[in-house]
Short mmCIF file of C-alpha atoms in Angstrom, two decimals:
data_model
loop_
_atom_site.label_atom_id
_atom_site.label_comp_id
_atom_site.label_asym_id
_atom_site.label_seq_id
_atom_site.Cartn_x
_atom_site.Cartn_y
_atom_site.Cartn_z
CA MET F 298 5.38 4.22 -19.16
CA ARG F 299 8.43 5.37 -21.33
CA ASP F 300 7.77 4.89 -25.03
CA ARG F 301 9.82 2.17 -26.84
CA PRO F 302 9.38 0.93 -30.36
CA ARG F 303 7.21 -1.90 -30.93
CA SER F 304 8.72 -5.04 -32.47
CA VAL F 305 8.42 -8.31 -33.48
CA ALA F 306 11.42 -10.98 -33.36
CA THR F 307 11.50 -14.76 -34.33
CA ILE F 308 13.88 -16.81 -31.93
CA ASN F 309 15.07 -20.29 -32.92
CA VAL F 310 15.36 -22.60 -30.07
CA PHE F 311 17.48 -25.68 -30.71
CA THR F 312 16.45 -28.62 -28.52
CA PRO F 313 17.52 -32.14 -28.44
CA ALA F 314 13.76 -33.01 -29.63
CA GLY F 315 14.71 -30.57 -32.65
CA ALA F 316 14.33 -27.00 -33.68
CA TYR F 317 11.27 -24.94 -32.71
CA PHE F 318 10.81 -21.20 -32.97
CA VAL F 319 8.67 -18.68 -31.42
CA ALA F 320 7.44 -15.59 -32.70
CA LEU F 321 7.20 -12.75 -30.18
CA THR F 322 5.72 -9.33 -30.52
CA THR F 323 6.00 -6.61 -27.80
CA LYS F 324 2.51 -5.34 -28.60
CA GLY F 325 0.53 -6.16 -25.46
CA HIS F 326 3.36 -8.59 -24.96
CA ARG F 327 1.80 -11.39 -26.62
CA ALA F 328 3.66 -14.42 -27.71
CA VAL F 329 2.86 -17.00 -30.54
CA MET F 330 4.56 -20.36 -29.95
CA THR F 331 4.85 -23.01 -32.67
CA ARG F 332 5.67 -26.58 -32.32
CA LEU F 333 6.78 -25.72 -28.85
CA HIS F 334 7.62 -28.76 -26.59
CA PRO F 335 5.83 -28.36 -23.27
CA ARG F 336 9.29 -28.77 -21.41
CA PHE F 337 10.45 -25.32 -23.09
CA ARG F 338 7.40 -23.15 -21.85
CA THR F 339 9.33 -21.88 -18.77
CA LEU F 340 12.47 -21.20 -20.93
CA ILE F 341 10.24 -19.34 -23.30
CA ALA F 342 8.20 -17.45 -20.75
CA VAL F 343 11.69 -16.06 -19.44
CA VAL F 344 12.57 -14.98 -23.03
CA VAL F 345 9.11 -13.08 -23.49
CA ALA F 346 9.81 -11.39 -20.21
CA THR F 347 12.97 -10.21 -21.32
CA LEU F 348 11.45 -8.87 -24.49
CA ALA F 349 8.67 -7.20 -22.35
CA ILE F 350 10.82 -5.60 -20.03
CA ALA F 351 13.18 -4.05 -22.88
CA SER F 352 10.18 -2.66 -24.64
CA CYS F 353 8.19 -1.04 -21.70
CA ARG F 354 10.22 0.29 -18.73
CA THR F 355 8.70 2.59 -16.00
CA ASP F 356 9.52 4.70 -12.65
CA TRP F 357 8.22 3.08 -9.43
CA SER F 358 8.54 6.79 -7.92
CA THR F 359 6.74 6.72 -4.69
CA TRP F 360 5.72 4.41 -2.02
CA GLY F 361 3.03 2.32 -3.35
CA ASN F 362 3.73 3.16 -7.05
CA GLY F 363 0.89 5.97 -6.59
CA VAL F 364 -0.15 8.93 -4.54
CA ASP F 365 -3.23 6.78 -3.84
CA ARG F 366 -0.92 4.05 -2.25
CA LYS F 367 -2.69 1.05 -4.35
CA GLY F 368 0.58 -0.95 -4.00
CA SER F 369 -0.07 -2.00 -7.75
CA ASN F 370 1.85 -1.85 -10.98
CA PRO F 371 -0.57 -2.06 -13.78
CA ILE F 372 2.10 -2.42 -16.73
CA ASN F 373 2.93 -6.09 -17.70
CA GLN F 374 6.77 -6.13 -17.36
CA GLY F 375 7.51 -9.72 -17.76
CA ILE F 376 7.03 -11.53 -14.39
CA SER F 377 3.86 -13.68 -14.28
CA PRO F 378 2.11 -16.48 -12.76
CA ALA F 379 3.80 -18.58 -15.33
CA ASN F 380 7.29 -17.72 -14.62
CA VAL F 381 7.44 -16.18 -11.18
CA GLY F 382 8.97 -19.66 -9.75
CA SER F 383 11.95 -19.03 -11.79
CA LEU F 384 12.85 -15.86 -9.58
CA HIS F 385 16.34 -16.07 -8.43
CA HIS F 386 18.36 -14.01 -6.07
CA GLN F 387 20.46 -11.67 -8.38
CA TRP F 388 22.52 -9.60 -5.95
CA SER F 389 22.71 -7.80 -2.50
CA VAL F 390 24.38 -4.83 -1.23
CA ASP F 391 25.40 -3.92 2.10
CA LEU F 392 24.43 -0.38 2.89
CA GLY F 393 25.38 -0.63 6.77
CA GLY F 394 21.97 -0.10 8.60
CA PHE F 395 18.52 -1.45 8.96
CA ILE F 396 16.51 -0.65 5.99
CA ASN F 397 12.63 0.32 6.88
CA ASP F 398 11.84 2.26 3.77
CA ALA F 399 11.17 0.44 0.34
CA PRO F 400 13.13 1.81 -2.32
CA VAL F 401 11.87 4.04 -5.33
CA LEU F 402 13.20 3.60 -8.94
CA ALA F 403 13.62 6.02 -11.73
CA VAL F 404 14.77 4.70 -15.19
CA ASP F 405 17.57 6.39 -17.46
CA ILE F 406 19.03 8.40 -15.02
CA PRO F 407 22.21 10.28 -16.47
CA ILE F 408 25.42 9.31 -13.90
CA ASN F 409 28.72 9.71 -15.23
CA GLY F 410 27.97 9.96 -18.91
CA ALA F 411 25.62 6.74 -18.96
CA LYS F 412 22.11 6.34 -18.42
CA ARG F 413 21.24 3.96 -15.28
CA ASP F 414 18.22 2.74 -13.75
CA VAL F 415 18.58 3.85 -10.23
CA LEU F 416 17.13 3.06 -6.93
CA TYR F 417 16.97 5.26 -4.04
CA VAL F 418 16.85 3.74 -0.53
CA GLY F 419 17.93 5.04 3.19
CA THR F 420 18.91 3.31 6.31
CA GLU F 421 18.35 3.94 9.99
CA LEU F 422 21.92 5.44 10.32
CA GLY F 423 20.91 8.47 8.07
CA GLU F 424 22.58 7.33 4.88
CA PHE F 425 20.72 7.73 1.78
CA TYR F 426 21.75 5.93 -1.42
CA ALA F 427 21.60 5.61 -5.20
CA VAL F 428 21.98 2.04 -6.22
CA SER F 429 22.18 0.65 -9.63
CA THR F 430 19.36 -2.00 -10.52
CA THR F 431 22.61 -4.12 -10.84
CA GLY F 432 23.76 -3.80 -7.35
CA GLN F 433 26.37 -0.96 -7.58
CA ILE F 434 26.40 1.93 -5.28
CA LEU F 435 26.31 5.06 -7.36
CA TRP F 436 26.46 7.83 -4.41
CA GLN F 437 25.42 8.29 -1.00
CA ARG F 438 24.65 11.32 1.15
CA ASN F 439 24.12 11.31 4.97
CA LEU F 440 20.78 13.09 5.94
CA GLY F 441 21.28 13.00 9.76
CA SER F 442 20.11 10.71 12.29
CA HIS F 443 19.18 10.94 16.09
CA VAL F 444 18.97 8.84 19.02
CA ALA F 445 15.95 8.01 21.11
CA ASN F 446 14.88 6.05 24.17
CA CYS F 447 13.50 3.18 22.09
CA PRO F 448 15.03 0.01 21.24
CA ASP F 449 13.76 -0.90 17.73
CA THR F 450 16.69 -0.29 15.92
CA PRO F 451 20.67 -1.01 17.10
CA GLY F 452 22.12 1.57 19.10
CA ASN F 453 18.36 3.37 19.35
CA THR F 454 19.43 5.34 16.19
CA TYR F 455 16.85 6.55 13.73
CA GLY F 456 17.60 8.07 10.44
CA VAL F 457 15.95 7.39 6.95
CA GLN F 458 12.78 5.92 7.96
CA GLY F 459 10.23 6.78 5.23
CA SER F 460 10.55 6.16 1.61
CA ALA F 461 11.56 8.88 -0.69
CA THR F 462 9.64 10.22 -3.56
CA PHE F 463 11.37 10.91 -7.20
CA ASP F 464 9.77 13.66 -9.36
CA ARG F 465 10.87 13.65 -13.00
CA ALA F 466 9.30 17.04 -13.64
CA THR F 467 11.62 18.67 -11.22
CA ASN F 468 14.43 16.08 -11.52
CA ARG F 469 14.54 15.70 -7.83
CA VAL F 470 14.51 13.00 -5.25
CA TYR F 471 12.59 14.09 -2.18
CA VAL F 472 13.13 12.60 1.17
CA MET F 473 13.05 13.15 4.93
CA GLY F 474 16.29 12.77 6.72
CA GLY F 475 16.65 11.66 10.63
CA ALA F 476 17.20 15.07 11.79
CA GLY F 477 14.06 16.96 11.07
CA LYS F 478 14.95 18.02 7.53
CA LEU F 479 13.21 17.55 4.32
CA TYR F 480 15.92 17.05 1.34
CA ALA F 481 15.61 17.59 -2.31
CA LEU F 482 18.45 15.72 -4.22
CA ASN F 483 19.75 15.74 -7.67
CA PRO F 484 19.09 12.29 -8.67
CA SER F 485 22.38 12.07 -10.72
CA THR F 486 24.79 13.22 -7.99
CA GLY F 487 23.03 13.61 -4.68
CA ALA F 488 23.83 17.15 -4.51
CA VAL F 489 21.08 19.22 -2.41
CA ALA F 490 19.11 21.55 -4.18
CA SER F 491 19.41 25.29 -3.79
CA GLY F 492 17.41 26.24 -0.90
CA TRP F 493 17.13 22.97 0.77
CA PRO F 494 16.92 21.29 3.06
CA VAL F 495 13.88 22.50 4.80
CA THR F 496 13.42 22.01 8.78
CA VAL F 497 10.01 21.00 9.42
CA ILE F 498 10.52 18.99 12.73
CA ASP F 499 12.14 20.77 15.62
CA ASP F 500 12.50 17.79 18.05
CA PRO F 501 12.98 14.76 15.76
CA VAL F 502 14.03 12.61 19.02
CA HIS F 503 10.40 12.77 20.10
CA ASN F 504 8.45 13.69 16.70
CA SER F 505 9.95 11.91 14.13
CA THR F 506 8.94 10.72 10.55
CA TYR F 507 7.80 6.88 9.85
CA GLY F 508 5.88 7.18 6.85
CA ALA F 509 6.89 7.86 3.10
CA THR F 510 6.88 11.32 1.20
CA ASN F 511 4.18 12.09 -0.99
CA LEU F 512 4.04 14.62 -3.83
CA PHE F 513 0.93 16.07 -5.73
CA ASN F 514 0.53 19.30 -7.66
CA GLY F 515 3.69 20.80 -6.42
CA HIS F 516 3.33 20.14 -2.74
CA LEU F 517 5.26 17.44 -0.63
CA TYR F 518 3.66 15.92 2.43
CA ALA F 519 5.32 14.30 5.17
CA VAL F 520 4.12 12.98 8.58
CA THR F 521 5.09 12.56 11.99
CA ALA F 522 4.65 10.19 15.04
CA SER F 523 6.82 9.00 18.19
CA HIS F 524 9.09 6.53 19.03
CA CYS F 525 7.68 4.03 21.47
CA ASP F 526 4.89 6.81 21.96
CA GLN F 527 7.37 8.95 24.10
CA GLY F 528 6.31 12.63 24.70
CA PRO F 529 6.33 15.44 24.49
CA TYR F 530 5.04 15.31 20.74
CA HIS F 531 2.33 16.39 18.71
CA GLY F 532 1.94 14.42 15.40
CA SER F 533 1.20 16.14 12.39
CA ILE F 534 0.94 16.10 8.58
CA ILE F 535 3.35 18.44 7.00
CA ARG F 536 2.86 20.30 3.49
CA VAL F 537 5.88 21.96 1.76
CA ASP F 538 5.41 24.02 -1.42
CA ILE F 539 8.22 22.84 -3.35
CA ALA F 540 8.60 26.08 -5.47
CA THR F 541 8.78 28.50 -2.37
CA ARG F 542 9.46 26.08 0.35
CA ALA F 543 6.80 27.62 2.46
CA VAL F 544 5.52 24.82 5.03
CA SER F 545 2.12 24.48 6.47
CA ARG F 546 0.92 21.88 8.99
CA TYR F 547 -2.09 19.96 10.21
CA PHE F 548 -2.01 18.68 13.81
CA VAL F 549 -3.80 15.32 14.70
CA GLY F 550 -4.65 16.54 17.97
CA ASP F 551 -4.84 20.03 19.58
CA PRO F 552 -1.26 21.36 19.71
CA ASN F 553 -1.88 22.87 23.02
CA GLY F 554 -3.49 20.03 24.42
CA PRO F 555 -2.55 16.37 25.34
CA ASP F 556 0.36 15.05 23.73
CA GLY F 557 0.13 12.39 20.96
CA GLY F 558 -1.90 12.02 17.62
CA GLY F 559 0.84 10.16 15.32
CA ILE F 560 0.60 8.95 11.81
CA TRP F 561 2.60 5.64 11.36
CA GLY F 562 1.55 4.11 8.28
CA TRP F 563 4.43 3.26 5.90
CA GLY F 564 2.61 4.98 3.08
CA GLY F 565 2.30 8.49 5.02
CA VAL F 566 -0.67 10.06 3.61
CA SER F 567 -2.61 9.05 0.71
CA ILE F 568 -4.06 11.46 -1.99
CA ASP F 569 -6.84 11.08 -4.28
CA PRO F 570 -5.53 12.21 -7.84
CA ALA F 571 -8.90 13.35 -9.10
CA ASP F 572 -9.65 15.98 -6.43
CA GLY F 573 -6.08 16.25 -4.36
CA ASN F 574 -7.88 15.36 -1.21
CA VAL F 575 -5.42 13.89 1.39
CA TYR F 576 -6.35 10.84 3.63
CA ALA F 577 -4.62 9.88 6.75
CA ALA F 578 -5.34 7.19 9.70
CA THR F 579 -4.12 8.37 13.00
CA GLY F 580 -3.82 7.40 16.63
CA ASN F 581 -2.65 7.80 20.32
CA ILE F 582 -3.69 11.01 21.63
CA PHE F 583 -2.85 10.65 25.47
CA THR F 584 -6.33 11.12 26.79
CA ASN F 585 -8.07 8.48 29.14
CA PRO F 586 -9.23 6.54 27.12
CA GLU F 587 -6.92 7.21 24.41
CA SER F 588 -8.27 9.21 21.60
CA GLY F 589 -7.52 10.33 17.92
CA ASP F 590 -7.84 6.68 16.59
CA SER F 591 -9.38 7.99 13.39
CA VAL F 592 -9.32 8.10 9.62
CA ILE F 593 -9.48 11.78 8.06
CA ARG F 594 -9.94 13.51 4.91
CA LEU F 595 -8.53 16.71 4.39
CA THR F 596 -8.45 19.20 1.36
CA GLU F 597 -5.11 19.65 -0.63
CA SER F 598 -4.31 22.93 1.71
CA LEU F 599 -4.86 20.68 4.72
CA GLN F 600 -8.32 21.80 5.73
CA LEU F 601 -10.16 18.95 7.69
CA VAL F 602 -13.29 17.86 5.66
CA ALA F 603 -14.50 14.68 7.51
CA GLU F 604 -13.31 12.59 10.22
CA ASN F 605 -14.32 9.23 11.90
CA ALA F 606 -13.26 7.30 14.83
CA PRO F 607 -14.51 3.68 14.66
CA GLY F 608 -13.97 3.07 18.32
CA VAL F 609 -11.15 1.79 20.58
CA HIS F 610 -11.53 -2.03 20.94
CA ILE F 611 -8.26 -2.77 22.82
CA GLY F 612 -6.06 -0.42 24.93
CA ASP F 613 -3.73 0.71 22.18
CA ASP F 614 -5.99 0.80 19.10
CA ASP F 615 -4.33 3.31 16.79
CA PHE F 616 -4.19 2.98 12.99
CA GLY F 617 -0.77 1.77 12.05
CA SER F 618 -1.73 2.15 8.60
CA THR F 619 -2.31 4.57 5.45
CA PRO F 620 -5.79 4.23 3.73
CA THR F 621 -5.58 2.40 0.28
CA LEU F 622 -7.80 4.40 -2.03
CA PHE F 623 -9.60 2.36 -4.96
CA GLN F 624 -12.74 2.56 -6.81
CA LYS F 625 -14.22 -0.91 -8.34
CA PRO F 626 -16.76 -0.17 -11.50
CA GLY F 627 -19.99 0.06 -10.29
CA CYS F 628 -19.12 1.32 -6.52
CA PRO F 629 -18.33 4.64 -5.25
CA PRO F 630 -14.80 5.77 -4.79
CA GLN F 631 -13.72 3.77 -1.52
CA MET F 632 -10.72 2.97 0.87
CA VAL F 633 -9.58 0.48 3.17
CA ALA F 634 -7.38 1.14 6.74
CA LEU F 635 -6.32 -1.55 9.13
CA GLN F 636 -6.68 -0.93 13.06
CA LYS F 637 -4.64 -2.74 15.45
CA ASN F 638 -7.20 -4.49 16.98
CA GLY F 639 -7.52 -6.88 13.85
CA SER F 640 -10.09 -4.87 11.52
CA VAL F 641 -10.14 -3.89 8.16
CA TYR F 642 -12.39 -0.79 7.73
CA LEU F 643 -14.18 -0.15 4.45
CA TYR F 644 -14.94 3.58 3.80
CA ASP F 645 -16.98 5.37 1.18
CA ARG F 646 -14.64 8.19 0.62
CA ASN F 647 -17.22 10.89 0.19
CA ASN F 648 -18.97 9.67 3.35
CA ILE F 649 -16.40 9.28 6.06
CA ALA F 650 -18.17 11.25 8.83
CA ASN F 651 -21.31 8.59 8.69
CA GLY F 652 -18.52 5.71 9.63
CA PRO F 653 -17.40 2.83 7.69
CA ARG F 654 -19.59 1.12 5.07
CA GLN F 655 -18.06 -2.17 6.61
CA ARG F 656 -16.04 -3.53 9.39
CA LEU F 657 -14.25 -6.88 8.65
CA VAL F 658 -12.48 -8.51 11.58
CA VAL F 659 -9.56 -10.54 10.29
CA ALA F 660 -7.24 -10.88 13.24
CA VAL F 661 -6.70 -10.93 16.89
CA GLY F 662 -4.92 -7.58 17.79
CA SER F 663 -3.03 -7.49 20.94
CA ASP F 664 -3.64 -5.11 23.61
CA ALA F 665 -0.18 -3.35 23.85
CA ALA F 666 -1.33 -1.73 27.41
CA HIS F 667 -1.05 -5.46 28.74
CA THR F 668 1.52 -6.81 26.52
CA PRO F 669 5.12 -5.47 26.93
CA VAL F 670 6.21 -6.86 23.13
CA PRO F 671 2.69 -7.10 21.33
CA VAL F 672 3.63 -9.86 18.76
CA ASP F 673 0.40 -9.74 17.03
CA GLU F 674 -0.47 -6.03 16.20
CA PHE F 675 -2.41 -5.75 13.14
CA ILE F 676 -0.35 -3.18 11.13
CA GLY F 677 0.01 -2.37 7.55
CA VAL F 678 -1.44 -1.38 4.34
CA ALA F 679 -3.64 -2.92 1.94
CA ALA F 680 -3.11 -3.04 -1.84
CA TYR F 681 -5.56 -3.01 -4.61
CA SER F 682 -5.46 -4.36 -8.07
CA PRO F 683 -7.65 -2.83 -10.86
CA GLU F 684 -7.05 -5.77 -12.84
CA THR F 685 -8.24 -8.28 -10.37
CA GLU F 686 -10.57 -5.93 -8.36
CA LEU F 687 -9.33 -7.53 -5.57
CA VAL F 688 -8.12 -5.91 -2.12
CA TYR F 689 -5.05 -7.83 -0.78
CA VAL F 690 -4.09 -7.79 3.25
CA ALA F 691 -1.31 -9.33 4.75
CA ASN F 692 -2.82 -10.94 8.14
CA THR F 693 -0.89 -11.63 11.28
CA THR F 694 -2.99 -13.93 13.11
CA GLY F 695 -6.43 -14.76 11.95
CA THR F 696 -9.32 -15.46 13.97
CA PRO F 697 -9.99 -18.23 16.52
CA ASP F 698 -12.91 -19.72 14.25
CA ASN F 699 -10.18 -19.97 11.50
CA ALA F 700 -12.85 -17.81 9.07
CA PHE F 701 -9.67 -15.72 8.46
CA VAL F 702 -6.06 -17.34 8.77
CA HIS F 703 -2.41 -15.60 9.17
CA GLY F 704 -1.03 -15.00 5.84
CA MET F 705 -2.33 -13.52 2.66
CA LEU F 706 -6.01 -12.54 2.35
CA ALA F 707 -7.84 -11.32 -0.90
CA LEU F 708 -11.10 -9.66 -0.54
CA LYS F 709 -13.71 -9.27 -3.21
CA LEU F 710 -16.36 -6.45 -3.39
CA ASP F 711 -19.56 -7.99 -3.64
CA ALA F 712 -22.84 -6.42 -5.39
CA ASN F 713 -23.39 -4.17 -2.43
CA CYS F 714 -19.78 -3.00 -2.67
CA LYS F 715 -18.91 -4.83 0.50
CA LEU F 716 -15.83 -6.99 1.28
CA ALA F 717 -16.09 -10.92 1.23
CA LEU F 718 -13.33 -13.35 1.08
CA ALA F 719 -12.06 -14.21 -2.43
CA TRP F 720 -9.15 -16.44 -1.15
CA GLN F 721 -6.83 -16.98 1.65
CA THR F 722 -3.66 -18.77 2.13
CA THR F 723 -1.50 -19.72 5.44
CA ALA F 724 1.82 -19.42 3.42
CA GLY F 725 4.23 -17.88 5.63
CA ALA F 726 4.61 -17.83 9.47
CA SER F 727 2.13 -15.98 11.71
CA THR F 728 4.48 -13.18 12.63
CA PHE F 729 4.47 -9.71 14.03
CA ILE F 730 4.15 -6.95 11.30
CA PRO F 731 4.61 -8.66 7.77
CA SER F 732 5.02 -6.41 5.08
CA ALA F 733 2.49 -4.45 2.81
CA PRO F 734 1.73 -6.49 -0.17
CA SER F 735 2.36 -5.24 -3.82
CA VAL F 736 0.62 -6.82 -7.05
CA ASN F 737 1.75 -6.87 -10.47
CA ASN F 738 0.52 -9.04 -13.69
CA GLY F 739 -1.21 -11.44 -11.81
CA VAL F 740 0.95 -12.03 -8.91
CA VAL F 741 0.77 -10.66 -5.51
CA TYR F 742 3.86 -10.45 -3.11
CA TYR F 743 4.61 -9.85 0.46
CA ALA F 744 7.27 -10.31 2.95
CA ASP F 745 6.51 -12.25 6.19
CA GLY F 746 8.48 -9.84 8.73
CA ALA F 747 10.48 -11.58 11.18
CA ALA F 748 9.94 -15.24 9.52
CA ARG F 749 12.55 -13.78 6.81
CA HIS F 750 10.85 -15.05 3.40
CA LEU F 751 9.22 -13.15 0.46
CA HIS F 752 6.02 -14.97 -1.02
CA ALA F 753 4.36 -14.58 -4.38
CA PHE F 754 1.10 -15.80 -4.77
CA ASP F 755 -1.45 -16.19 -8.03
CA ALA F 756 -3.30 -12.95 -7.36
CA THR F 757 -6.67 -14.48 -8.83
CA THR F 758 -6.42 -18.27 -7.09
CA GLY F 759 -4.08 -17.56 -3.98
CA ARG F 760 -1.97 -20.66 -5.05
CA GLU F 761 1.66 -19.94 -3.55
CA LEU F 762 4.25 -19.81 -6.77
CA TRP F 763 7.25 -18.98 -5.22
CA THR F 764 9.15 -18.04 -1.88
CA SER F 765 12.76 -16.84 -1.10
CA GLY F 766 13.77 -19.44 1.12
CA THR F 767 17.09 -18.96 2.78
CA GLU F 768 18.34 -16.31 0.88
CA VAL F 769 17.99 -13.51 3.49
CA SER F 770 18.79 -14.27 6.87
CA ALA F 771 17.17 -11.22 8.81
CA PRO F 772 13.52 -9.69 8.90
CA MET F 773 12.06 -7.91 6.06
CA PHE F 774 9.31 -5.29 6.57
CA THR F 775 9.28 -2.94 3.76
CA GLN F 776 6.90 -3.50 0.80
CA PRO F 777 8.28 -5.51 -2.03
CA VAL F 778 8.94 -3.20 -5.25
CA VAL F 779 8.22 -5.31 -8.44
CA VAL F 780 9.22 -3.22 -11.49
CA ASN F 781 11.06 -3.66 -14.76
CA GLY F 782 11.54 -7.42 -14.29
CA GLN F 783 12.65 -7.40 -10.56
CA LEU F 784 11.84 -7.69 -7.22
CA PHE F 785 13.80 -5.55 -4.77
CA GLU F 786 13.37 -5.75 -0.85
CA GLY F 787 15.34 -4.07 1.97
CA ALA F 788 16.11 -6.07 5.19
CA TYR F 789 17.45 -6.04 8.76
CA ASP F 790 20.81 -7.70 7.47
CA ASN F 791 21.61 -4.14 6.29
CA HIS F 792 21.20 -5.29 2.69
CA LEU F 793 19.20 -4.34 -0.34
CA HIS F 794 18.33 -7.32 -2.48
CA ALA F 795 17.43 -8.03 -5.86
CA TRP F 796 15.75 -10.96 -7.52
CA GLY F 797 15.10 -11.52 -11.28
CA LEU F 798 14.54 -14.05 -14.10
CA ASN F 799 17.70 -13.74 -15.79
#
């Protein structure tokens, strides 16, 4: 959090019922309301939110708002269960291509003599943009693209697919382009840093990057997989020393063996900030039956420490996921990962090789080996809130007995540090690939994919509080970014969209 002076303000509110006043303090964002008529509480909530945003602004510098990919923003920045229903569409900006990478945000970036809060986001055409939080394009740079034999994008064209990372220490934005090169860009101008880009993929047509970059302790991590599982390719985790630009690599399978072994999770790899260990979920080594459908733990220098393959339950059963790392008080360090067959796996991070602590089947995963267009693959990344101590999962289909339903699930950790259902809601459509959820200040958000809506729920009870309605006319798959009193989402209408309270 960037420091701001604490302040107290008294605001007079003149209403037909008389004059009322509110004493507001930004310390803890508390509000004391005196003689306030109930009909004006929504108005006052918006005022409180505005002051909170002004007093405490922060970066959302990487996918999931942290190297551990929790998807949570612990700072109260104004939007809450009391006022999220007042969100309205503020602006959208046309970026010219499909958006599959969630934006990242940096505050107080100097551009043309003024400090701006800036979003960084790319498109599948290979264009990368800096966009102000009021919707103006500040600069753009082409980072390359390629055409593959896979019809997931218009013209089979793939560019910037994984989210960038902003690093305030080096004053750079790190992002993977569409031609196999990792870039380090000046956040104010988009200029490429000296010695960059670094070529890390020789054949991006067959070995491409879906997941976000991640940065820890001076090393940048990227991942590779394949479009439509088309070889030849060998998926890997790439590590680049940002000072020397030296490249090292961990191959998911044997680089001289069968093809495959990709990493598709939106978050790329997750990293334990306590020890630098690297976690990934993998899949699709082309053996018969397929292998490599595993979760793995590596050292910071990409040496394999532990691996577990929980089993293949359908024909195409890779992990289209990034592990979410968390620790509830009283429990060991844990993580969850989602597998296509409909399973949520809970692992103790220090005992991965012993297998999962729990397998919880929450959806019916399709068998892509027999379904040309699998409409119910269980793909995504969970979120965890240290405030509610709940794990949030966007569910595709539910189970035949309705023990679990499509929509949003909240899972609690019981006395044995195992998952149990806290609440669930069927809001949103049963749809192929909803977004990863994100959670902030008592509200959890997700996009329901091809159903074209954003949803907000009370993070404790599951009550739906807001939906975006018909404001977006195309699918949305990226994780919602909720920061500094605004909600940002990229869509397949080629637009980056923003919602806010004012």
